[in-house]
Every structure is written in C-alpha cells, then in structure tokens.
Amino acid sequence: MISYHGADTDFSLKGKTAIITGGAAGIGKATAEFFAKKGVNLVLADLNPQVDAIAKKLGGKNIGVPGNVCEGPYRKSVIDAAVKTFGGADILVNSAGIVALEKAESISEDFWDRTISINLTAGFRMAQVFGAYLIENKRPGSIVNMASQAGVIALDRHVAYCASKGGIISMTKVLALEWGKYGIRVNAVSPTVVLTELGHQAWDGPVGDAFKKEIPAERFAEPDEIAGIIAFLCSDAAAMITGHNLLADGGYTIK
Ligand SMILES: NC(=O)c1ccc[n+]([C@@H]2O[C@H](COP(=O)([O-])OP(=O)(O)OC[C@H]3O[C@@H](n4cnc5c(N)ncnc54)[C@H](O)[C@@H]3O)[C@@H](O)[C@H]2O)c1
C-alpha cells in the first residue's frame, strides 16, 4: 500500500538513494545534479566510461557504474553497487535512451531492434530487477521512466521511437497496477524536445524551428526543468500519483 506520510511541503528527497540510467548526459545528468542538491545519494548507470568521475564530481559518496543497460548482469550489478555503497536504493530513473530517425518503409531490422532494445526492453528489465529488489526487501520506492510526447502522438520518421515510447507508457501503467500494493509507484514523464545533446542533434535547424512554432509555449524544454518534474514525482508530494504519464510538452499534444 502507498502510505500517507502527511502533506509534503518541501518536496524532500534527503537521504534517499537513486539509480539513474543514462546519468552521464542530458536529462539523466540534469536529474543527477538536481538530486545531488536535494541530498540524494546517487548511483549513475551509463555506457560512458567517465560516468564514475561524473558522479564523483557531484560530491558525497556518489558513484557511477559504466556499462550497457541492455545486458542483464550489468543491470543487476548496478543494484548491487547501490546496496554495497548506500545500503539500498529507493528510486530508479530510467533515462538511458536513443533516438534515430528513418522512414517507416525503409527502416532496417537492426535499426528497429536496437531502438526497441534500448528504449523499451532495457527500461522494462531495469524496472523489473529494481522492483524485484524492492519487493524482496519490503522497501517502498519510486520509478520514473522517461517516455516522450512521441509515445502519445505520431511524428514523421519516428516509427521505432514512437513505438518504444508508447510501450514505455503502457509498461509504466502495468507496473503501477501490479506493484501499488508493495508501496512502489511507477510513473512516466513525456517531454517535448528537450535541449540535450540528443535534442540538439535531432531538432537544431529549420525543421526544429517550425516545430517550435506549433508548441503553445513556443519553446523546447531545458533538461533541468525535466529534472524538477522527476524530483516531484519521486517525492511524497506525489504519493497518490502512480501509473501516470506526465506530459511536459508545453501544450503540444493538447491540439
Ligand atoms: N532530448 C529530448 O528531446 C527528449 C525528449 C523526450 C524524451 N526523451 C527521452 O529522455 C531520455 C534521455 O534523453 P537525453 O536527451 O537526455 O539523451 P542523451 O543522449 O543526452 O543522454 C542519454 C544517455 O544515455 C546513455 N545511454 C544510451 N544508451 C545506453 C545504454 N544502452 N546503456 C547505458 N547508457 C546508455 C548515453 O551514454 C547518454 O549518457 C531518453 O529516453 C529519451 O528518449 C528525450
């Protein structure tokens, strides 16, 4: 059961331990920086071999575990590292992901499989191993999965990405349904374009400028404002929010 701890007036996360996949760059890194300021212990999981140095720069006993979230033993080793360093973990942010664009009629098998494997399958498997750890140890916890506006609408040349993010939103709801009784909340965040490396790579230029004009807010998002939303979802202020897909799209999908 998801307990009521009283109204959360300071959105406190102090003393919690968070695992952040994709924590070496973009939204994951911005979330790590935000969490560090809130007194959260960090375990960053990323392909980037510098991830431990990136974590250490954030102070505390923070660590980074380099590796590939598509690999089962690696996912387990990330949980083990959190237990060894901090005595456990309370939060998982699934931010590792890729975007690559291709027309539906010519997308290769490899391209499709790679997108689904990193964005959807690895996200589920990471949540699965973390959820199993929480259930076994009778710990409440919070999981935030990075989805996208592309999970709720169609975008040109995004068929694999849209399918992966639609899958993440659906998977989020099922995990919330199954794990609510254990005090585990599972939510998704669906931004419009976020100006990370991935965001710049996909949307800098005239196509992005035209896209921006279609967003009621008339701008793209910054990584640290997505970090704030993730922090809110992990705090007790969001104790009754689970299975939700929080759109951070400047209003793009209301049309
Ligand atoms: N940037 C955007 O416009 C945007 C919009 C909506 C949703 N999202 C989603 O947010 C998440 C983060 O995006 P971002 O813009 O911060 O990306 P980014 O490219 O800036 O950072 C992604 C990080 O994930 C890591 N990573 C990638 N594959 C990995 C793997 N197999 N194992 C371990 N680490 C891996 C990379 O090394 C990198 O550090 C993604 O899931 C993305 O789909 C991004």
PDB file of C-alpha atoms and ligand atoms in Angstrom:
ATOM      1  CA  MET A   1       0.000   0.000   0.000  1.00  0.00           C
ATOM      2  CA  ILE A   2       1.208   3.531  -0.739  1.00  0.00           C
ATOM      3  CA  SER A   3       1.266   5.158   2.719  1.00  0.00           C
ATOM      4  CA  TYR A   4       0.311   8.737   3.560  1.00  0.00           C
ATOM      5  CA  HIS A   5       3.193  10.441   5.406  1.00  0.00           C
ATOM      6  CA  GLY A   6       1.469  13.821   5.846  1.00  0.00           C
ATOM      7  CA  ALA A   7       1.496  16.679   3.358  1.00  0.00           C
ATOM      8  CA  ASP A   8       4.956  17.081   1.831  1.00  0.00           C
ATOM      9  CA  THR A   9       5.684  20.794   1.990  1.00  0.00           C
ATOM     10  CA  ASP A  10       9.341  20.741   0.970  1.00  0.00           C
ATOM     11  CA  PHE A  11       9.404  18.007  -1.704  1.00  0.00           C
ATOM     12  CA  SER A  12      12.135  16.366   0.341  1.00  0.00           C
ATOM     13  CA  LEU A  13      14.255  13.552  -1.053  1.00  0.00           C
ATOM     14  CA  LYS A  14      17.040  13.893   1.516  1.00  0.00           C
ATOM     15  CA  GLY A  15      18.792  10.646   2.409  1.00  0.00           C
ATOM     16  CA  LYS A  16      17.158   8.655  -0.399  1.00  0.00           C
ATOM     17  CA  THR A  17      19.282   6.698  -2.867  1.00  0.00           C
ATOM     18  CA  ALA A  18      18.581   6.956  -6.591  1.00  0.00           C
ATOM     19  CA  ILE A  19      19.787   4.880  -9.514  1.00  0.00           C
ATOM     20  CA  ILE A  20      19.765   6.908 -12.729  1.00  0.00           C
ATOM     21  CA  THR A  21      20.344   5.165 -16.051  1.00  0.00           C
ATOM     22  CA  GLY A  22      21.711   7.475 -18.729  1.00  0.00           C
ATOM     23  CA  GLY A  23      23.001   9.568 -15.828  1.00  0.00           C
ATOM     24  CA  ALA A  24      26.147  10.769 -17.630  1.00  0.00           C
ATOM     25  CA  ALA A  25      24.372  13.116 -20.054  1.00  0.00           C
ATOM     26  CA  GLY A  26      21.234  15.069 -20.848  1.00  0.00           C
ATOM     27  CA  ILE A  27      18.114  14.613 -18.732  1.00  0.00           C
ATOM     28  CA  GLY A  28      19.739  11.873 -16.631  1.00  0.00           C
ATOM     29  CA  LYS A  29      22.707  14.093 -15.776  1.00  0.00           C
ATOM     30  CA  ALA A  30      20.478  17.107 -15.067  1.00  0.00           C
ATOM     31  CA  THR A  31      18.417  14.873 -12.750  1.00  0.00           C
ATOM     32  CA  ALA A  32      21.583  13.699 -11.001  1.00  0.00           C
ATOM     33  CA  GLU A  33      22.634  17.331 -10.432  1.00  0.00           C
ATOM     34  CA  PHE A  34      19.150  18.242  -9.149  1.00  0.00           C
ATOM     35  CA  PHE A  35      19.032  15.187  -6.861  1.00  0.00           C
ATOM     36  CA  ALA A  36      22.539  15.893  -5.502  1.00  0.00           C
ATOM     37  CA  LYS A  37      21.330  19.368  -4.415  1.00  0.00           C
ATOM     38  CA  LYS A  38      18.380  17.668  -2.653  1.00  0.00           C
ATOM     39  CA  GLY A  39      20.722  15.390  -0.631  1.00  0.00           C
ATOM     40  CA  VAL A  40      20.061  12.225  -2.642  1.00  0.00           C
ATOM     41  CA  ASN A  41      22.746   9.517  -2.868  1.00  0.00           C
ATOM     42  CA  LEU A  42      23.465   8.677  -6.489  1.00  0.00           C
ATOM     43  CA  VAL A  43      24.315   5.603  -8.500  1.00  0.00           C
ATOM     44  CA  LEU A  44      24.673   6.606 -12.147  1.00  0.00           C
ATOM     45  CA  ALA A  45      24.495   3.869 -14.782  1.00  0.00           C
ATOM     46  CA  ASP A  46      25.733   4.746 -18.238  1.00  0.00           C
ATOM     47  CA  LEU A  47      27.686   3.487 -21.255  1.00  0.00           C
ATOM     48  CA  ASN A  48      30.010   6.450 -20.807  1.00  0.00           C
ATOM     49  CA  PRO A  49      33.293   5.175 -19.241  1.00  0.00           C
ATOM     50  CA  GLN A  50      33.610   8.547 -17.442  1.00  0.00           C
ATOM     51  CA  VAL A  51      30.361   8.020 -15.517  1.00  0.00           C
ATOM     52  CA  ASP A  52      32.079   7.367 -12.181  1.00  0.00           C
ATOM     53  CA  ALA A  53      34.107  10.594 -12.487  1.00  0.00           C
ATOM     54  CA  ILE A  54      30.886  12.458 -13.392  1.00  0.00           C
ATOM     55  CA  ALA A  55      29.172  11.048 -10.289  1.00  0.00           C
ATOM     56  CA  LYS A  56      32.128  11.849  -8.020  1.00  0.00           C
ATOM     57  CA  LYS A  57      32.073  15.489  -9.168  1.00  0.00           C
ATOM     58  CA  LEU A  58      28.599  15.717  -7.608  1.00  0.00           C
ATOM     59  CA  GLY A  59      30.112  15.046  -4.176  1.00  0.00           C
ATOM     60  CA  GLY A  60      29.050  12.733  -1.374  1.00  0.00           C
ATOM     61  CA  LYS A  61      29.777   9.030  -1.832  1.00  0.00           C
ATOM     62  CA  ASN A  62      28.154   9.150  -5.263  1.00  0.00           C
ATOM     63  CA  ILE A  63      29.277   6.519  -7.753  1.00  0.00           C
ATOM     64  CA  GLY A  64      28.914   5.726 -11.424  1.00  0.00           C
ATOM     65  CA  VAL A  65      28.861   2.208 -12.851  1.00  0.00           C
ATOM     66  CA  PRO A  66      29.870   2.095 -16.518  1.00  0.00           C
ATOM     67  CA  GLY A  67      28.050  -0.436 -18.700  1.00  0.00           C
ATOM     68  CA  ASN A  68      25.216  -1.264 -21.031  1.00  0.00           C
ATOM     69  CA  VAL A  69      21.643  -1.383 -19.665  1.00  0.00           C
ATOM     70  CA  CYS A  70      20.784  -3.886 -22.398  1.00  0.00           C
ATOM     71  CA  GLU A  71      22.844  -6.501 -20.519  1.00  0.00           C
ATOM     72  CA  GLY A  72      21.209  -8.419 -17.641  1.00  0.00           C
ATOM     73  CA  PRO A  73      24.294  -8.971 -15.424  1.00  0.00           C
ATOM     74  CA  TYR A  74      25.121  -5.253 -15.705  1.00  0.00           C
ATOM     75  CA  ARG A  75      21.618  -4.233 -14.558  1.00  0.00           C
ATOM     76  CA  LYS A  76      21.952  -6.495 -11.502  1.00  0.00           C
ATOM     77  CA  SER A  77      25.440  -5.108 -10.766  1.00  0.00           C
ATOM     78  CA  VAL A  78      24.004  -1.576 -10.608  1.00  0.00           C
ATOM     79  CA  ILE A  79      21.540  -2.605  -7.867  1.00  0.00           C
ATOM     80  CA  ASP A  80      24.332  -4.464  -6.048  1.00  0.00           C
ATOM     81  CA  ALA A  81      26.527  -1.331  -6.201  1.00  0.00           C
ATOM     82  CA  ALA A  82      23.721   0.745  -4.622  1.00  0.00           C
ATOM     83  CA  VAL A  83      23.302  -1.807  -1.816  1.00  0.00           C
ATOM     84  CA  LYS A  84      27.060  -2.041  -1.225  1.00  0.00           C
ATOM     85  CA  THR A  85      27.674   1.723  -1.213  1.00  0.00           C
ATOM     86  CA  PHE A  86      24.484   3.084   0.339  1.00  0.00           C
ATOM     87  CA  GLY A  87      22.801   0.072   1.971  1.00  0.00           C
ATOM     88  CA  GLY A  88      19.943   0.068  -0.550  1.00  0.00           C
ATOM     89  CA  ALA A  89      18.046   2.108  -3.115  1.00  0.00           C
ATOM     90  CA  ASP A  90      14.673   3.895  -3.192  1.00  0.00           C
ATOM     91  CA  ILE A  91      14.408   5.495  -6.630  1.00  0.00           C
ATOM     92  CA  LEU A  92      15.031   4.386 -10.197  1.00  0.00           C
ATOM     93  CA  VAL A  93      15.061   6.892 -13.053  1.00  0.00           C
ATOM     94  CA  ASN A  94      15.160   5.142 -16.425  1.00  0.00           C
ATOM     95  CA  SER A  95      16.638   7.794 -18.704  1.00  0.00           C
ATOM     96  CA  ALA A  96      19.028   5.843 -20.973  1.00  0.00           C
ATOM     97  CA  GLY A  97      17.697   6.045 -24.493  1.00  0.00           C
ATOM     98  CA  ILE A  98      18.432   6.773 -28.117  1.00  0.00           C
ATOM     99  CA  VAL A  99      16.669   8.472 -30.991  1.00  0.00           C
ATOM    100  CA  ALA A 100      17.306   7.723 -34.651  1.00  0.00           C
ATOM    101  CA  LEU A 101      15.007   8.699 -37.476  1.00  0.00           C
ATOM    102  CA  GLU A 102      14.118   6.680 -40.563  1.00  0.00           C
ATOM    103  CA  LYS A 103      11.168   6.410 -42.917  1.00  0.00           C
ATOM    104  CA  ALA A 104       8.844   3.537 -41.982  1.00  0.00           C
ATOM    105  CA  GLU A 105       9.036   1.898 -45.404  1.00  0.00           C
ATOM    106  CA  SER A 106      12.826   1.567 -45.318  1.00  0.00           C
ATOM    107  CA  ILE A 107      13.683   1.060 -41.637  1.00  0.00           C
ATOM    108  CA  SER A 108      16.024  -1.930 -41.239  1.00  0.00           C
ATOM    109  CA  GLU A 109      15.506  -4.824 -38.854  1.00  0.00           C
ATOM    110  CA  ASP A 110      18.652  -3.834 -36.962  1.00  0.00           C
ATOM    111  CA  PHE A 111      17.527  -0.206 -36.591  1.00  0.00           C
ATOM    112  CA  TRP A 112      14.116  -1.256 -35.233  1.00  0.00           C
ATOM    113  CA  ASP A 113      15.563  -3.884 -32.863  1.00  0.00           C
ATOM    114  CA  ARG A 114      18.200  -1.507 -31.472  1.00  0.00           C
ATOM    115  CA  THR A 115      15.660   1.225 -30.687  1.00  0.00           C
ATOM    116  CA  ILE A 116      13.204  -1.162 -29.038  1.00  0.00           C
ATOM    117  CA  SER A 117      16.003  -2.961 -27.200  1.00  0.00           C
ATOM    118  CA  ILE A 118      17.476   0.167 -25.568  1.00  0.00           C
ATOM    119  CA  ASN A 119      14.378   2.341 -25.154  1.00  0.00           C
ATOM    120  CA  LEU A 120      11.787  -0.260 -24.189  1.00  0.00           C
ATOM    121  CA  THR A 121      13.220  -3.672 -23.309  1.00  0.00           C
ATOM    122  CA  ALA A 122      16.159  -2.391 -21.239  1.00  0.00           C
ATOM    123  CA  GLY A 123      13.844   0.114 -19.485  1.00  0.00           C
ATOM    124  CA  PHE A 124      11.467  -2.691 -18.533  1.00  0.00           C
ATOM    125  CA  ARG A 125      14.237  -5.087 -17.487  1.00  0.00           C
ATOM    126  CA  MET A 126      15.854  -2.393 -15.311  1.00  0.00           C
ATOM    127  CA  ALA A 127      12.488  -1.647 -13.665  1.00  0.00           C
ATOM    128  CA  GLN A 128      11.906  -5.382 -13.252  1.00  0.00           C
ATOM    129  CA  VAL A 129      15.175  -6.048 -11.402  1.00  0.00           C
ATOM    130  CA  PHE A 130      14.697  -2.908  -9.270  1.00  0.00           C
ATOM    131  CA  GLY A 131      11.046  -3.769  -8.478  1.00  0.00           C
ATOM    132  CA  ALA A 132      12.021  -7.333  -7.547  1.00  0.00           C
ATOM    133  CA  TYR A 133      14.732  -5.938  -5.227  1.00  0.00           C
ATOM    134  CA  LEU A 134      12.221  -3.583  -3.516  1.00  0.00           C
ATOM    135  CA  ILE A 135       9.577  -6.297  -3.131  1.00  0.00           C
ATOM    136  CA  GLU A 136      12.070  -8.817  -1.736  1.00  0.00           C
ATOM    137  CA  ASN A 137      13.363  -6.275   0.778  1.00  0.00           C
ATOM    138  CA  LYS A 138       9.897  -4.887   1.641  1.00  0.00           C
ATOM    139  CA  ARG A 139      11.036  -1.367   0.706  1.00  0.00           C
ATOM    140  CA  PRO A 140       8.710   1.245  -0.786  1.00  0.00           C
ATOM    141  CA  GLY A 141      10.089   3.005  -3.837  1.00  0.00           C
ATOM    142  CA  SER A 142       9.523   5.146  -6.876  1.00  0.00           C
ATOM    143  CA  ILE A 143      10.326   4.533 -10.532  1.00  0.00           C
ATOM    144  CA  VAL A 144      10.244   7.214 -13.223  1.00  0.00           C
ATOM    145  CA  ASN A 145      10.507   6.106 -16.835  1.00  0.00           C
ATOM    146  CA  MET A 146      11.480   8.620 -19.490  1.00  0.00           C
ATOM    147  CA  ALA A 147       8.875   8.375 -22.236  1.00  0.00           C
ATOM    148  CA  SER A 148       8.144  11.191 -24.724  1.00  0.00           C
ATOM    149  CA  GLN A 149       5.382  13.112 -26.450  1.00  0.00           C
ATOM    150  CA  ALA A 150       6.292  10.655 -29.228  1.00  0.00           C
ATOM    151  CA  GLY A 151       4.661   7.972 -27.074  1.00  0.00           C
ATOM    152  CA  VAL A 152       1.230   9.596 -27.404  1.00  0.00           C
ATOM    153  CA  ILE A 153       1.278  11.153 -30.889  1.00  0.00           C
ATOM    154  CA  ALA A 154       2.700  10.262 -34.297  1.00  0.00           C
ATOM    155  CA  LEU A 155       5.845  12.013 -35.503  1.00  0.00           C
ATOM    156  CA  ASP A 156       7.214  11.744 -39.031  1.00  0.00           C
ATOM    157  CA  ARG A 157      10.160   9.261 -39.386  1.00  0.00           C
ATOM    158  CA  HIS A 158       9.816   8.273 -35.692  1.00  0.00           C
ATOM    159  CA  VAL A 159       8.096   4.885 -36.057  1.00  0.00           C
ATOM    160  CA  ALA A 160      10.571   2.904 -33.916  1.00  0.00           C
ATOM    161  CA  TYR A 161      10.966   5.709 -31.368  1.00  0.00           C
ATOM    162  CA  CYS A 162       7.177   6.286 -31.100  1.00  0.00           C
ATOM    163  CA  ALA A 163       6.588   2.536 -30.670  1.00  0.00           C
ATOM    164  CA  SER A 164       9.261   2.315 -27.958  1.00  0.00           C
ATOM    165  CA  LYS A 165       7.867   5.280 -26.018  1.00  0.00           C
ATOM    166  CA  GLY A 166       4.233   4.156 -26.380  1.00  0.00           C
ATOM    167  CA  GLY A 167       5.426   0.838 -24.962  1.00  0.00           C
ATOM    168  CA  ILE A 168       7.119   2.578 -22.032  1.00  0.00           C
ATOM    169  CA  ILE A 169       3.868   4.400 -21.128  1.00  0.00           C
ATOM    170  CA  SER A 170       1.899   1.161 -21.289  1.00  0.00           C
ATOM    171  CA  MET A 171       4.536  -0.768 -19.298  1.00  0.00           C
ATOM    172  CA  THR A 172       4.521   2.010 -16.666  1.00  0.00           C
ATOM    173  CA  LYS A 173       0.776   1.550 -16.098  1.00  0.00           C
ATOM    174  CA  VAL A 174       1.045  -2.230 -15.710  1.00  0.00           C
ATOM    175  CA  LEU A 175       3.921  -1.995 -13.212  1.00  0.00           C
ATOM    176  CA  ALA A 176       1.967   0.634 -11.230  1.00  0.00           C
ATOM    177  CA  LEU A 177      -1.042  -1.697 -11.202  1.00  0.00           C
ATOM    178  CA  GLU A 178       0.933  -4.732 -10.064  1.00  0.00           C
ATOM    179  CA  TRP A 179       3.223  -3.013  -7.553  1.00  0.00           C
ATOM    180  CA  GLY A 180       0.960  -0.439  -5.851  1.00  0.00           C
ATOM    181  CA  LYS A 181       0.290  -2.922  -3.062  1.00  0.00           C
ATOM    182  CA  TYR A 182       4.032  -3.015  -2.301  1.00  0.00           C
ATOM    183  CA  GLY A 183       4.245   0.774  -1.926  1.00  0.00           C
ATOM    184  CA  ILE A 184       6.044   1.121  -5.247  1.00  0.00           C
ATOM    185  CA  ARG A 185       4.965   3.994  -7.509  1.00  0.00           C
ATOM    186  CA  VAL A 186       5.750   3.919 -11.218  1.00  0.00           C
ATOM    187  CA  ASN A 187       5.302   6.966 -13.438  1.00  0.00           C
ATOM    188  CA  ALA A 188       6.403   8.215 -16.849  1.00  0.00           C
ATOM    189  CA  VAL A 189       7.472  11.669 -17.999  1.00  0.00           C
ATOM    190  CA  SER A 190       6.804  12.659 -21.600  1.00  0.00           C
ATOM    191  CA  PRO A 191       8.562  15.833 -22.677  1.00  0.00           C
ATOM    192  CA  THR A 192       8.523  17.613 -25.965  1.00  0.00           C
ATOM    193  CA  VAL A 193      12.007  18.242 -27.376  1.00  0.00           C
ATOM    194  CA  VAL A 194      14.497  18.774 -24.541  1.00  0.00           C
ATOM    195  CA  LEU A 195      17.637  20.701 -25.384  1.00  0.00           C
ATOM    196  CA  THR A 196      20.120  17.965 -24.505  1.00  0.00           C
ATOM    197  CA  GLU A 197      22.739  16.650 -26.918  1.00  0.00           C
ATOM    198  CA  LEU A 198      20.123  14.234 -28.261  1.00  0.00           C
ATOM    199  CA  GLY A 199      17.578  17.071 -28.578  1.00  0.00           C
ATOM    200  CA  HIS A 200      20.019  19.381 -30.371  1.00  0.00           C
ATOM    201  CA  GLN A 201      21.109  16.544 -32.667  1.00  0.00           C
ATOM    202  CA  ALA A 202      17.543  15.791 -33.755  1.00  0.00           C
ATOM    203  CA  TRP A 203      15.964  19.254 -33.848  1.00  0.00           C
ATOM    204  CA  ASP A 204      18.515  22.020 -34.479  1.00  0.00           C
ATOM    205  CA  GLY A 205      17.700  23.797 -37.751  1.00  0.00           C
ATOM    206  CA  PRO A 206      14.652  24.807 -39.787  1.00  0.00           C
ATOM    207  CA  VAL A 207      12.569  21.673 -39.041  1.00  0.00           C
ATOM    208  CA  GLY A 208      13.001  22.293 -35.305  1.00  0.00           C
ATOM    209  CA  ASP A 209      12.182  25.988 -35.683  1.00  0.00           C
ATOM    210  CA  ALA A 210       8.927  25.119 -37.468  1.00  0.00           C
ATOM    211  CA  PHE A 211       8.116  22.523 -34.793  1.00  0.00           C
ATOM    212  CA  LYS A 212       8.651  25.076 -32.009  1.00  0.00           C
ATOM    213  CA  LYS A 213       6.020  27.363 -33.515  1.00  0.00           C
ATOM    214  CA  GLU A 214       3.469  24.524 -33.159  1.00  0.00           C
ATOM    215  CA  ILE A 215       4.065  24.301 -29.382  1.00  0.00           C
ATOM    216  CA  PRO A 216       1.719  26.597 -27.372  1.00  0.00           C
ATOM    217  CA  ALA A 217       4.683  27.505 -25.104  1.00  0.00           C
ATOM    218  CA  GLU A 218       6.657  28.361 -28.293  1.00  0.00           C
ATOM    219  CA  ARG A 219       9.855  26.794 -26.997  1.00  0.00           C
ATOM    220  CA  PHE A 220      11.553  23.492 -26.284  1.00  0.00           C
ATOM    221  CA  ALA A 221      12.274  22.277 -22.738  1.00  0.00           C
ATOM    222  CA  GLU A 222      15.522  22.593 -20.784  1.00  0.00           C
ATOM    223  CA  PRO A 223      16.989  19.476 -19.112  1.00  0.00           C
ATOM    224  CA  ASP A 224      16.799  20.930 -15.580  1.00  0.00           C
ATOM    225  CA  GLU A 225      13.063  21.600 -15.809  1.00  0.00           C
ATOM    226  CA  ILE A 226      12.510  17.917 -16.627  1.00  0.00           C
ATOM    227  CA  ALA A 227      14.733  17.065 -13.622  1.00  0.00           C
ATOM    228  CA  GLY A 228      12.403  19.111 -11.380  1.00  0.00           C
ATOM    229  CA  ILE A 229       9.384  17.158 -12.625  1.00  0.00           C
ATOM    230  CA  ILE A 230      11.155  13.851 -11.952  1.00  0.00           C
ATOM    231  CA  ALA A 231      12.067  15.040  -8.436  1.00  0.00           C
ATOM    232  CA  PHE A 232       8.428  15.979  -7.780  1.00  0.00           C
ATOM    233  CA  LEU A 233       7.232  12.546  -8.920  1.00  0.00           C
ATOM    234  CA  CYS A 234       9.747  10.842  -6.599  1.00  0.00           C
ATOM    235  CA  SER A 235       8.782  12.982  -3.596  1.00  0.00           C
ATOM    236  CA  ASP A 236       5.985  12.299  -1.107  1.00  0.00           C
ATOM    237  CA  ALA A 237       4.112  15.256  -2.640  1.00  0.00           C
ATOM    238  CA  ALA A 238       3.283  12.811  -5.441  1.00  0.00           C
ATOM    239  CA  ALA A 239       2.347   9.943  -3.101  1.00  0.00           C
ATOM    240  CA  MET A 240      -1.041   9.433  -4.797  1.00  0.00           C
ATOM    241  CA  ILE A 241       0.376   9.609  -8.324  1.00  0.00           C
ATOM    242  CA  THR A 242       1.139   6.266  -9.899  1.00  0.00           C
ATOM    243  CA  GLY A 243       0.743   4.855 -13.398  1.00  0.00           C
ATOM    244  CA  HIS A 244       0.656   8.424 -14.684  1.00  0.00           C
ATOM    245  CA  ASN A 245       2.245   9.755 -17.847  1.00  0.00           C
ATOM    246  CA  LEU A 246       3.124  13.373 -17.076  1.00  0.00           C
ATOM    247  CA  LEU A 247       3.301  15.369 -20.303  1.00  0.00           C
ATOM    248  CA  ALA A 248       5.928  18.111 -20.169  1.00  0.00           C
ATOM    249  CA  ASP A 249       5.318  19.249 -23.722  1.00  0.00           C
ATOM    250  CA  GLY A 250       4.492  22.965 -23.437  1.00  0.00           C
ATOM    251  CA  GLY A 251       0.983  22.008 -24.550  1.00  0.00           C
ATOM    252  CA  TYR A 252       1.975  20.425 -27.878  1.00  0.00           C
ATOM    253  CA  THR A 253      -0.280  17.379 -27.561  1.00  0.00           C
ATOM    254  CA  ILE A 254      -3.455  19.236 -26.452  1.00  0.00           C
ATOM    255  CA  LYS A 255      -4.267  20.110 -30.063  1.00  0.00           C
TER     256      LYS A 255
HETATM  257  N1  LIG B   1      16.093  15.130 -25.516  1.00  0.00           N
HETATM  258  C1  LIG B   1      14.844  15.072 -25.924  1.00  0.00           C
HETATM  259  O1  LIG B   1      14.380  15.875 -26.766  1.00  0.00           O
HETATM  260  C2  LIG B   1      13.911  14.039 -25.347  1.00  0.00           C
HETATM  261  C3  LIG B   1      12.526  14.246 -25.468  1.00  0.00           C
HETATM  262  C4  LIG B   1      11.661  13.313 -24.944  1.00  0.00           C
HETATM  263  C5  LIG B   1      12.159  12.174 -24.320  1.00  0.00           C
HETATM  264  N2  LIG B   1      13.498  11.997 -24.217  1.00  0.00           N
HETATM  265  C6  LIG B   1      13.980  10.775 -23.577  1.00  0.00           C
HETATM  266  O2  LIG B   1      14.722  11.110 -22.422  1.00  0.00           O
HETATM  267  C7  LIG B   1      15.774  10.160 -22.220  1.00  0.00           C
HETATM  268  C8  LIG B   1      17.108  10.882 -22.115  1.00  0.00           C
HETATM  269  O3  LIG B   1      17.325  11.621 -23.305  1.00  0.00           O
HETATM  270  P1  LIG B   1      18.525  12.671 -23.394  1.00  0.00           P
HETATM  271  O4  LIG B   1      18.108  13.703 -24.353  1.00  0.00           O
HETATM  272  O5  LIG B   1      18.940  13.043 -22.025  1.00  0.00           O
HETATM  273  O6  LIG B   1      19.658  11.758 -24.100  1.00  0.00           O
HETATM  274  P2  LIG B   1      21.242  11.960 -24.126  1.00  0.00           P
HETATM  275  O7  LIG B   1      21.704  11.349 -25.396  1.00  0.00           O
HETATM  276  O8  LIG B   1      21.609  13.364 -23.837  1.00  0.00           O
HETATM  277  O9  LIG B   1      21.715  11.057 -22.909  1.00  0.00           O
HETATM  278  C9  LIG B   1      21.423   9.677 -22.920  1.00  0.00           C
HETATM  279  C10 LIG B   1      22.417   8.973 -22.013  1.00  0.00           C
HETATM  280  O10 LIG B   1      22.059   7.576 -22.042  1.00  0.00           O
HETATM  281  C11 LIG B   1      23.248   6.815 -22.182  1.00  0.00           C
HETATM  282  N3  LIG B   1      22.926   5.552 -22.838  1.00  0.00           N
HETATM  283  C12 LIG B   1      22.437   5.366 -24.091  1.00  0.00           C
HETATM  284  N4  LIG B   1      22.306   4.055 -24.340  1.00  0.00           N
HETATM  285  C13 LIG B   1      22.717   3.410 -23.221  1.00  0.00           C
HETATM  286  C14 LIG B   1      22.829   2.040 -22.884  1.00  0.00           C
HETATM  287  N5  LIG B   1      22.497   1.077 -23.732  1.00  0.00           N
HETATM  288  N6  LIG B   1      23.289   1.720 -21.649  1.00  0.00           N
HETATM  289  C15 LIG B   1      23.647   2.693 -20.772  1.00  0.00           C
HETATM  290  N7  LIG B   1      23.571   4.010 -21.062  1.00  0.00           N
HETATM  291  C16 LIG B   1      23.111   4.354 -22.269  1.00  0.00           C
HETATM  292  C17 LIG B   1      24.171   7.667 -23.057  1.00  0.00           C
HETATM  293  O11 LIG B   1      25.519   7.288 -22.904  1.00  0.00           O
HETATM  294  C18 LIG B   1      23.867   9.061 -22.521  1.00  0.00           C
HETATM  295  O12 LIG B   1      24.729   9.400 -21.449  1.00  0.00           O
HETATM  296  C19 LIG B   1      15.708   9.185 -23.404  1.00  0.00           C
HETATM  297  O13 LIG B   1      14.990   8.048 -23.009  1.00  0.00           O
HETATM  298  C20 LIG B   1      14.939   9.964 -24.452  1.00  0.00           C
HETATM  299  O14 LIG B   1      14.250   9.131 -25.347  1.00  0.00           O
HETATM  300  C21 LIG B   1      14.402  12.916 -24.707  1.00  0.00           C
END
